[in-house]
XYZ file of C-alpha atoms in Angstrom:
430
model
C 0.000 0.000 0.000
C 1.687 3.213 -1.149
C 1.421 6.554 0.544
C 3.117 9.618 1.959
C 3.326 10.307 5.671
C 1.669 13.556 6.507
C 2.831 14.530 9.961
C 5.771 15.685 11.967
C 6.331 14.945 15.579
C 6.292 18.585 16.628
C 2.966 19.223 14.960
C 1.685 15.943 16.342
C 2.302 17.152 19.909
C 0.386 20.348 19.229
C -2.579 18.421 17.866
C -2.448 15.893 20.678
C -2.855 18.702 23.200
C -5.845 19.976 21.266
C -7.515 16.561 21.214
C -6.894 16.069 24.932
C -9.247 18.963 25.627
C -11.762 18.166 22.927
C -12.056 14.443 23.562
C -11.781 14.402 27.378
C -9.013 11.835 27.249
C -7.278 10.307 30.229
C -4.955 12.641 32.094
C -2.100 10.146 31.854
C -2.565 9.546 28.138
C 0.593 9.915 26.017
C 1.107 10.563 22.314
C 1.263 7.515 20.110
C 4.921 8.162 19.248
C 6.877 8.412 22.498
C 8.540 11.811 23.068
C 11.953 10.368 23.952
C 12.400 9.163 20.360
C 13.064 12.804 19.436
C 16.578 12.377 20.846
C 17.357 9.947 18.023
C 16.395 12.345 15.236
C 19.124 13.917 13.114
C 19.092 17.639 12.449
C 16.673 18.452 9.682
C 15.013 21.487 8.194
C 11.824 21.633 10.216
C 10.208 23.887 7.636
C 10.198 20.908 5.286
C 8.067 18.787 7.590
C 5.721 21.282 9.211
C 2.224 21.121 7.835
C -0.227 24.007 7.840
C -3.423 22.550 9.209
C -6.797 24.132 9.684
C -7.443 23.323 13.327
C -11.080 24.371 13.006
C -11.632 21.553 10.503
C -10.041 19.059 12.875
C -12.199 20.302 15.745
C -15.315 19.901 13.624
C -14.302 16.398 12.564
C -13.636 15.332 16.140
C -16.905 16.874 17.314
C -18.868 15.013 14.637
C -17.363 11.682 15.741
C -17.988 12.493 19.387
C -21.640 13.115 18.583
C -21.967 9.642 17.038
C -20.585 7.896 20.102
C -22.509 10.105 22.486
C -25.708 8.948 20.783
C -24.550 5.317 20.850
C -23.831 5.642 24.550
C -27.339 6.935 25.195
C -29.200 4.543 22.892
C -27.357 1.221 23.213
C -25.021 1.768 26.144
C -21.809 1.798 24.124
C -18.949 0.816 26.424
C -15.450 0.959 25.013
C -12.537 2.932 23.595
C -12.376 4.653 20.201
C -9.518 5.973 18.076
C -10.014 7.721 14.740
C -7.137 8.932 12.553
C -7.079 10.688 9.204
C -4.218 11.852 6.988
C -1.656 10.495 9.442
C -3.103 12.368 12.424
C -5.031 11.071 15.408
C -8.180 13.174 15.300
C -10.218 11.541 18.043
C -9.468 9.230 20.951
C -11.835 8.712 23.844
C -13.106 6.145 26.342
C -16.786 5.640 27.072
C -18.271 3.745 30.011
C -16.818 1.552 32.702
C -14.224 -1.095 33.350
C -16.599 -2.639 35.877
C -19.942 -2.877 34.116
C -21.632 -4.783 36.923
C -21.022 -2.033 39.476
C -20.943 0.746 36.867
C -17.681 1.972 38.342
C -14.031 2.515 37.456
C -14.187 4.598 34.293
C -12.537 3.231 31.177
C -9.393 5.098 30.111
C -8.325 5.813 26.543
C -5.133 3.764 26.926
C -6.756 0.677 28.508
C -5.810 -2.692 27.026
C -8.284 -5.278 25.751
C -8.271 -8.815 24.408
C -8.517 -8.270 20.651
C -10.335 -11.511 19.798
C -10.181 -12.163 16.030
C -8.518 -8.858 15.207
C -5.460 -10.759 16.474
C -5.424 -12.525 13.098
C -3.965 -9.559 11.214
C -0.956 -9.609 13.540
C -0.515 -13.366 13.142
C -0.594 -12.927 9.364
C 2.037 -10.200 9.581
C 4.315 -12.560 11.506
C 3.876 -15.259 8.851
C 4.779 -12.754 6.144
C 7.928 -11.842 8.068
C 8.910 -15.522 8.019
C 8.253 -15.535 4.287
C 10.404 -12.458 3.788
C 13.207 -14.117 5.745
C 13.039 -17.125 3.432
C 12.000 -19.490 6.222
C 8.656 -20.602 4.789
C 6.955 -20.977 1.443
C 3.258 -20.123 1.215
C 2.518 -23.080 -1.040
C 4.377 -25.797 0.850
C 2.309 -28.409 2.687
C 2.382 -27.487 6.387
C 3.390 -31.059 7.209
C 6.838 -29.832 6.222
C 6.688 -27.762 9.421
C 4.301 -29.893 11.515
C 5.053 -33.511 10.473
C 2.390 -35.070 12.703
C -0.414 -33.075 11.092
C -2.660 -35.700 9.446
C -4.182 -33.871 6.465
C -2.489 -33.658 3.081
C -2.499 -30.569 0.887
C -3.039 -27.873 3.518
C -0.607 -25.033 2.824
C 0.280 -21.851 4.656
C -1.492 -19.825 1.972
C -4.701 -21.811 2.396
C -4.591 -21.218 6.142
C -4.047 -17.490 5.629
C -6.982 -17.299 3.186
C -9.291 -19.598 5.220
C -9.417 -22.148 2.404
C -8.083 -25.217 4.223
C -11.507 -26.818 4.722
C -10.534 -27.939 8.234
C -13.260 -28.381 10.828
C -13.424 -26.219 13.943
C -11.045 -27.011 16.786
C -13.641 -25.661 19.221
C -16.036 -28.494 18.344
C -13.263 -31.070 18.643
C -12.187 -29.778 22.049
C -15.751 -29.518 23.346
C -16.318 -33.163 22.431
C -13.006 -34.675 23.549
C -11.142 -32.503 26.071
C -11.597 -34.204 29.455
C -10.891 -31.423 31.963
C -12.281 -27.942 31.365
C -10.270 -26.676 34.328
C -7.089 -27.194 32.317
C -6.295 -25.141 29.212
C -6.482 -26.577 25.712
C -3.280 -25.424 24.002
C -2.084 -25.256 20.396
C -0.034 -28.423 20.818
C -3.097 -30.178 22.254
C -5.059 -29.044 19.210
C -2.498 -30.561 16.831
C -2.409 -33.780 18.864
C -6.207 -34.062 18.777
C -6.414 -33.514 15.017
C -3.812 -36.260 14.577
C -5.578 -38.585 17.004
C -9.235 -38.118 16.035
C -8.907 -36.804 12.459
C -12.306 -35.092 12.249
C -13.760 -34.949 8.741
C -12.890 -31.692 6.939
C -15.698 -29.576 5.518
C -14.141 -29.819 2.048
C -10.847 -30.620 0.343
C -8.012 -28.085 0.603
C -8.687 -25.087 -1.648
C -12.194 -26.387 -2.296
C -13.887 -23.288 -0.916
C -13.835 -20.567 1.719
C -14.726 -21.176 5.349
C -13.714 -18.692 8.024
C -12.425 -20.755 10.938
C -10.199 -20.072 13.929
C -8.282 -23.305 13.375
C -6.487 -21.770 10.391
C -4.802 -19.022 12.383
C -4.204 -21.217 15.416
C -2.239 -23.535 13.121
C -0.339 -20.555 11.722
C 0.813 -19.691 15.249
C 2.109 -23.253 15.571
C 3.877 -22.988 12.204
C 5.573 -19.821 13.457
C 6.748 -21.627 16.585
C 8.035 -24.694 14.747
C 9.871 -22.716 12.062
C 11.325 -19.958 14.251
C 12.166 -22.094 17.277
C 10.595 -19.400 19.460
C 7.327 -19.275 21.325
C 4.600 -17.453 19.422
C 4.523 -14.768 22.125
C 8.277 -14.192 21.925
C 8.280 -14.105 18.134
C 5.539 -11.470 18.073
C 7.345 -9.434 20.697
C 10.745 -9.553 18.972
C 9.577 -9.161 15.369
C 6.612 -6.796 15.689
C 5.823 -5.313 19.098
C 9.279 -4.123 20.176
C 10.536 -2.811 16.805
C 7.590 -0.452 16.332
C 7.082 0.473 19.979
C 3.905 -1.463 20.756
C 4.720 -1.307 24.460
C 1.229 -2.222 25.662
C 0.818 -5.342 23.529
C 1.510 -9.014 24.138
C 0.221 -12.514 23.475
C -1.642 -14.005 26.411
C -0.308 -17.476 27.151
C -1.520 -20.141 29.555
C 0.700 -22.773 31.114
C -0.428 -26.404 30.757
C -1.152 -26.558 34.491
C -2.860 -23.159 34.664
C -6.165 -22.762 36.478
C -8.514 -21.496 33.797
C -11.034 -20.245 36.345
C -8.819 -17.251 37.061
C -9.479 -13.975 35.284
C -6.923 -12.537 32.888
C -4.907 -9.916 34.747
C -3.926 -6.461 33.476
C -6.714 -6.482 30.898
C -10.071 -4.718 31.009
C -12.462 -7.460 32.082
C -15.166 -8.589 29.674
C -18.876 -8.774 30.498
C -21.808 -10.592 28.947
C -25.470 -9.858 29.528
C -27.468 -12.334 31.608
C -31.121 -11.311 31.774
C -30.046 -7.716 31.193
C -27.526 -7.883 34.014
C -23.823 -7.683 33.140
C -21.863 -10.702 34.356
C -18.083 -10.857 34.336
C -16.853 -13.406 31.808
C -14.360 -15.831 33.376
C -11.272 -17.181 31.719
C -11.889 -20.485 29.943
C -10.032 -23.497 28.650
C -10.101 -22.520 24.956
C -8.193 -19.346 25.789
C -5.113 -21.558 25.722
C -5.224 -21.529 21.915
C -3.512 -18.509 20.374
C -2.921 -17.091 16.913
C -6.608 -16.817 16.122
C -7.162 -14.635 19.213
C -5.549 -13.910 22.618
C -3.548 -10.860 21.591
C -3.789 -8.030 24.098
C -3.378 -4.393 23.051
C -4.842 -0.901 23.083
C -5.933 1.522 20.373
C -2.660 3.476 20.362
C -0.544 0.388 19.773
C -2.910 -0.816 17.074
C -2.581 2.498 15.276
C 1.197 2.186 15.524
C 0.869 -1.153 13.775
C -1.285 0.357 11.035
C 1.311 3.090 10.584
C 4.096 0.513 10.326
C 2.150 -1.483 7.741
C 1.272 1.586 5.692
C 4.786 2.973 5.652
C 6.633 -0.273 5.006
C 8.464 -0.472 8.317
C 8.131 -4.236 8.744
C 8.035 -5.625 5.210
C 8.830 -4.609 1.638
C 5.833 -3.786 -0.540
C 6.231 -6.969 -2.547
C 5.478 -9.021 0.573
C 3.156 -6.673 2.476
C 0.772 -6.053 -0.402
C -0.229 -9.728 -0.516
C -2.151 -9.191 2.712
C -4.662 -7.080 0.797
C -5.173 -9.306 -2.233
C -8.381 -11.391 -2.406
C -7.664 -15.024 -1.627
C -10.838 -16.490 -3.115
C -12.744 -16.169 -6.397
C -15.648 -13.748 -6.398
C -18.880 -15.283 -5.165
C -22.475 -14.118 -5.149
C -22.925 -15.753 -1.751
C -20.005 -13.923 -0.144
C -20.019 -10.138 0.052
C -16.406 -9.724 1.160
C -13.169 -11.482 0.326
C -10.285 -12.378 2.628
C -6.578 -11.716 2.188
C -3.906 -12.427 4.777
C -5.519 -11.437 8.078
C -7.730 -8.744 6.512
C -11.220 -8.798 5.057
C -11.636 -7.037 1.725
C -15.104 -5.539 1.140
C -16.538 -5.424 -2.367
C -18.651 -2.429 -1.392
C -15.738 -0.169 -0.456
C -12.734 -0.461 -2.809
C -9.486 0.457 -1.101
C -10.811 -0.432 2.346
C -9.800 -3.330 4.590
C -11.117 -4.442 7.945
C -11.452 -7.106 10.587
C -13.898 -7.600 13.416
C -13.547 -9.740 16.493
C -15.802 -11.348 19.052
C -14.692 -13.748 21.733
C -16.133 -14.327 25.185
C -17.483 -10.845 25.908
C -14.883 -8.871 23.929
C -15.766 -7.198 20.630
C -13.293 -5.335 18.447
C -13.441 -3.414 15.175
C -10.558 -2.292 12.950
C -11.424 -0.494 9.702
C -8.906 1.052 7.330
C -9.614 3.276 4.311
C -6.330 3.268 2.429
C -7.490 5.709 -0.244
C -8.452 8.589 2.051
C -6.002 7.537 4.786
C -8.613 6.955 7.491
C -8.567 4.471 10.339
C -11.076 3.718 13.064
C -10.400 1.308 15.922
C -13.082 0.383 18.452
C -12.486 -1.937 21.418
C -15.278 -2.988 23.769
C -15.525 -5.197 26.849
C -19.078 -6.428 26.391
C -20.820 -8.777 23.985
C -23.594 -6.238 23.405
C -23.308 -2.953 21.590
C -23.586 -1.143 18.262
C -22.930 -2.921 14.989
C -20.242 -1.955 12.520
C -22.567 0.122 10.313
C -22.022 3.120 12.591
C -18.249 2.878 12.190
C -18.420 2.530 8.414
C -20.508 5.719 8.292
C -17.693 7.535 10.075
C -15.080 6.128 7.696
C -17.135 7.108 4.644
C -18.215 10.534 5.898
C -16.876 13.154 3.488
C -18.869 16.070 4.890
C -15.755 17.101 6.824
C -12.732 15.916 4.892
C -9.270 16.715 6.189
C -6.925 18.046 3.514
C -4.012 15.852 2.440
C -0.581 17.134 3.334
C 2.410 17.199 1.046
C 5.824 16.531 2.570
C 8.951 14.809 1.348
C 10.192 13.490 4.654
C 8.572 11.353 7.338
C 8.981 11.242 11.066
C 8.799 7.467 11.208
C 11.469 7.018 8.575
C 13.869 9.500 10.172
C 13.397 8.086 13.662
C 13.939 4.528 12.520
C 16.246 4.864 9.522
C 18.713 2.326 10.913
C 16.081 -0.172 12.067
C 13.692 -0.520 9.154
C 15.312 -1.346 5.810
C 12.020 -1.397 3.889
C 10.704 2.096 4.656
C 10.952 4.501 1.760
C 9.282 7.558 0.298
C 6.364 6.441 -1.813
C 3.836 8.244 -3.978
C 0.201 7.966 -3.037
C -2.982 8.471 -5.022
C -6.015 10.301 -3.677
C -9.666 10.199 -4.554
C -10.877 13.395 -6.137
């Protein structure tokens, strides 16, 4: 995905102060790019990176988004954290509701961390592409090359990424066969159970599309087998640490863990029981990772989007495959699926993923043409649907002007760390 970066760090700090007041953000909230990185910057002509922005337009844009979520709070009890960015700038970031829904106490903060549920898949896919770029895997090699005990022939890494393996759900297998729900069901247990019981696939490999968590759980295991690292460590070393995702990690359970315990350091999830919010406990299937179980906040997720957009983790030749449809067009299926991203027919140039898992719902929508991103994280299984967020993404009534610069903060700050970042031309809609 090609584009210019439109911001400088100095201007970013000015805007961040503005949005603090407008959006009532947490008092301990920090800019997405940590201030201390400024020490690493070489001397440059600041006039070449400053952007003249109409702050009134930004205020109006932020106010229009705030109005949407204010109405959602009143009408459907929206409870969560929102981040909206446009033209490389965070325009709106705010928390609504409570950490403790049952007692209606302990206000959510804009930097709170959540379990991302299926939005985790885009990060898993990125890790697989890094392995590909390092020459450690081939997309079209049978995964038995990496997991020899896997019983099914013809399942490749590409088919897992595109949800075209045809494999049946691991959740159904575990529900039927796992003997002790007080002990976690892990990725290695999943592989062992597929080898032992060999449940019938839904169809032959590449015989169709079926979105299933097993595909990305297996990808996490491929990453572990090929890299020789735990999935959590690989994600930390290859993605989280290089781009400063300091509030992100992969939640892991030990084989002897007590699954009745709640996940610490994460906003707790709630489900509705006869209109009363009940705290969702940890559960045995939370031992499976890759398809879910990433923990993060909106700021870190926007850092990731920035890194993807600006080529900080992968060269274009590898990264762009994430946004290519993996299945033939179908009348029955509105949207296609790339590598960890859904590709909507209705909105060309847009990509997204939603997540729902055990009282956590998450939404990540990216408009690559107009450089817009909205991230919504909630800690309840009830709330507004994605239509409201798509309306924000597609709202051109207040359109921020594109900036024109020939130098980027991210590239300067990380010039010795990211060999793939480069100045790239971008095309705008008229």
